[in-house]
XYZ file of C-alpha atoms in Angstrom:
206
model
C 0.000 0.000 0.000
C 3.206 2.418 0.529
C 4.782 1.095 -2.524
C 7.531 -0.548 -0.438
C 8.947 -3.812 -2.540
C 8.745 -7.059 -0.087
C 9.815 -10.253 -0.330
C 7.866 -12.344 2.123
C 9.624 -15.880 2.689
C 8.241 -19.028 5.082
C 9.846 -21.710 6.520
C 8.185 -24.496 4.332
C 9.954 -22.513 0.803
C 13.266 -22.696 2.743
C 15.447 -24.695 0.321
C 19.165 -25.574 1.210
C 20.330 -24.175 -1.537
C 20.105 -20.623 -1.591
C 19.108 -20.692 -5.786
C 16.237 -22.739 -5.072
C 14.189 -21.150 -2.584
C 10.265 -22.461 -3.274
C 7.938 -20.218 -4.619
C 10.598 -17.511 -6.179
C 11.339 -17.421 -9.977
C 14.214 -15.615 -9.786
C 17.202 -16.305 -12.045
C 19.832 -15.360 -9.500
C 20.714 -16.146 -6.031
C 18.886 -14.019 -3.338
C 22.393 -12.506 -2.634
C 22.209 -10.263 -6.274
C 18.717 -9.842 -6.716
C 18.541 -7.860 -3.333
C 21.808 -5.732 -4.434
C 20.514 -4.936 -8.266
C 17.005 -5.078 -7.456
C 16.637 -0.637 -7.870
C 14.686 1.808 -6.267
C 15.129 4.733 -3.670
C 12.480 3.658 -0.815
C 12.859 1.397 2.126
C 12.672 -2.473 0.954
C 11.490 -5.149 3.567
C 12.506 -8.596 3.774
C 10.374 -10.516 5.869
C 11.499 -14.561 7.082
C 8.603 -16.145 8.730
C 9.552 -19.074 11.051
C 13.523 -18.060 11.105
C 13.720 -21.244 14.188
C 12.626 -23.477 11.674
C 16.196 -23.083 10.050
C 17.797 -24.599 12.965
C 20.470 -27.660 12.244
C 19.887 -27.303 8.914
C 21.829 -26.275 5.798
C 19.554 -23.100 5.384
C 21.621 -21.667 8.463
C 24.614 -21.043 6.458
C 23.091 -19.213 3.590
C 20.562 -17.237 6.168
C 23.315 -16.199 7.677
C 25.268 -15.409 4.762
C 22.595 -13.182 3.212
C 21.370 -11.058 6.334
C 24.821 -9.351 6.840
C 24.876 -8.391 3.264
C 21.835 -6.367 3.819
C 22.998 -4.443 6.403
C 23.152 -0.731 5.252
C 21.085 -1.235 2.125
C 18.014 -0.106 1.616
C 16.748 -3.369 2.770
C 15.504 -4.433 6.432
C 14.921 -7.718 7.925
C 12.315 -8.875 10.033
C 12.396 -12.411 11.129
C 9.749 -14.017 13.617
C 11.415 -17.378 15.674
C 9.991 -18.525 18.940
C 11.673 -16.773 22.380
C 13.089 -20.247 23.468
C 15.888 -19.876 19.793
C 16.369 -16.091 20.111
C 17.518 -17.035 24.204
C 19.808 -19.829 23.267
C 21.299 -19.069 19.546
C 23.811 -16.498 19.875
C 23.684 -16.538 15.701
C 20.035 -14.975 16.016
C 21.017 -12.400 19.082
C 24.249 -11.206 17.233
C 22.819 -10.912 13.986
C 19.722 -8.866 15.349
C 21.647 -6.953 17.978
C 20.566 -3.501 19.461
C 17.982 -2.387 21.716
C 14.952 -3.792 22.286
C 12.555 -1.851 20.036
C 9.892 -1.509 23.090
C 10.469 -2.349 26.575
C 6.707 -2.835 27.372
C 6.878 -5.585 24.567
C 10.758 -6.732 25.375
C 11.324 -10.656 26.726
C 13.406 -9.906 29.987
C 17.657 -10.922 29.250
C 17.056 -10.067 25.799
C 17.678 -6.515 26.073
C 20.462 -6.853 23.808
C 18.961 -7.567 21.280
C 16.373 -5.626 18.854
C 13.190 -7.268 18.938
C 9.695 -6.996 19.969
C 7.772 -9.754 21.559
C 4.464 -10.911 19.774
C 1.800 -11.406 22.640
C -1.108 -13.673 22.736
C -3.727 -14.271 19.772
C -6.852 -11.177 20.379
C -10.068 -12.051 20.868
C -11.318 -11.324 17.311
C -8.117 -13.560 15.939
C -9.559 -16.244 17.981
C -12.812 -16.016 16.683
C -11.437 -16.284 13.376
C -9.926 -19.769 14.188
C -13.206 -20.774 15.839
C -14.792 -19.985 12.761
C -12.606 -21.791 10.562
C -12.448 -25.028 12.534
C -15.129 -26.903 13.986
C -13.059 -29.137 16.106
C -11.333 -26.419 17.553
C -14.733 -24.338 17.905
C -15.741 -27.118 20.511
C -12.884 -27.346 22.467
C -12.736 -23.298 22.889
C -16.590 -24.384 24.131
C -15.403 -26.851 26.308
C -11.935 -26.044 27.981
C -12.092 -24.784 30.751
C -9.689 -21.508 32.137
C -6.392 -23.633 33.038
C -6.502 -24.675 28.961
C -8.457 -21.754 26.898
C -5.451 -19.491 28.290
C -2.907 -21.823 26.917
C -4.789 -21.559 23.401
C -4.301 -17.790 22.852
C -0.557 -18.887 21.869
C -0.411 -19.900 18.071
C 2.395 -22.451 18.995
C 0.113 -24.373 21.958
C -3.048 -23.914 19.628
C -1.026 -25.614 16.724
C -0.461 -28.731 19.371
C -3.863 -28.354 20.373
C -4.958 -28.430 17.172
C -2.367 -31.478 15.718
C -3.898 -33.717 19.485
C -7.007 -32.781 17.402
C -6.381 -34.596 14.324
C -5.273 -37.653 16.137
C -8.302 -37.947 18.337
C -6.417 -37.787 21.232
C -8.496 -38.306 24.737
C -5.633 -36.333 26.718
C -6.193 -33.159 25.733
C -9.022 -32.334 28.090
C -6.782 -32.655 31.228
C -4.231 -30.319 30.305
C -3.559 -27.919 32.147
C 0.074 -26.434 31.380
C 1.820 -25.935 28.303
C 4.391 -28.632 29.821
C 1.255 -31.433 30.021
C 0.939 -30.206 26.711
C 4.074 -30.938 25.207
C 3.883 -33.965 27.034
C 0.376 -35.214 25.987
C 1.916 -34.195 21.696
C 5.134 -36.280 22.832
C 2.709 -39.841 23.892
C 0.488 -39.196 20.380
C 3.460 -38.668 18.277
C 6.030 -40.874 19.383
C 5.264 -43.230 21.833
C 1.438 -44.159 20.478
C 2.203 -43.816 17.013
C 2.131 -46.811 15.226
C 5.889 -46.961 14.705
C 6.125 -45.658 18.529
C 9.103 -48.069 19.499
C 10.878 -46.748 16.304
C 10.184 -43.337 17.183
C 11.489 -43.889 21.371
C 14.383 -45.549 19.969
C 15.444 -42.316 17.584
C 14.304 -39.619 19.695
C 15.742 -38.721 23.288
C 12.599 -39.431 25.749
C 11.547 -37.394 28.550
C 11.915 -38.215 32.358
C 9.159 -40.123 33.916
């Protein structure tokens, strides 16, 4: 609407090679069409899901390309969950400064420029009520200890993946920890290949 160019790139078009990023038809690598792409305004690159990345080969040319940026007329804004931007120091050099508001700052992270994304509104929420009939009901039927887990897209996304699997648990939870541990039993330890699954994946503490 300002006439600012963005490119607007998810996790799921991440490709490890930096040429063949899903979804753009570009002819060069990322690196040159930023620096011959003209014009005078402010350009916006936004990476949705930047945690996504993580232990994969996408790291090296993410972090490769965001430096280049740096005093062009391109920005960056990246979205990753507060759990990557505490423990990668990549993330917290590469998006170092101040915070950008300290009502909206994660505490520790004042190092580093970002501004934490609160809890879905009420209207969002009745947009994924409307959308979702399975999710409708349990918004109906949770009570307070799990609707106020569900404003957070990444425990609604559980919530919503117990869903699909018909799991009985998901009425008794209670914390975003019985949570995570009510996904872990329907994924791995349930799942039909569950003793495969145990014996790949590191197993929580009874």
């Amino acid at each position: 609407e300002q006439g600012e160019d963005v490119v607007f790139l998810t996790a799921d078009s991440f490709r490890p090679n930096i040429a063949a990023v899903r979804g753009l038809n570009f002819s060069h690598p990322l690196p040159e069409v930023f620096e011959y792409w003209d014009g005078d305004e402010r350009a916006t690159l936004v990476i949705d899901g930047l945690d996504a990345t993580r232990g994969t080969a996408v790291d090296g040319w993410v972090l490769e390309l965001l430096p280049k940026l740096a005093g062009s007329r391109w920005r960056t804004i990246a979205t990753l969950r507060t759990y990557d931007l505490r423990n990668a120091w990549k993330w917290r050099t590469l998006f170092g400064g101040a915070a950008i508001d300290e009502s909206a700052a994660v505490q520790g992270l004042g190092d580093v420029h970002h501004l934490l994304v609160g809890g879905l509104s009420t209207t969002e929420l009745d947009q994924v009520r409307s959308q979702s009939a399975a999710l409708r009901d349990l918004f109906d039927h949770a009570d307070e200890g799990l609707r106020a887990l569900l404003d957070n897209p990444f425990n609604l996304s559980l919530a919503a993946a117990l869903l699909r699997t018909a799991s009985p648990e998901l009425g008794a939870v209670r914390s975003r920890l019985a949570l995570l541990d009510a996904y872990w039993r329907s994924r791995v330890r349930h799942a039909p290949d569950g003793l495969k699954r145990s014996g790949t994946l590191p197993t929580f503490p009874e």
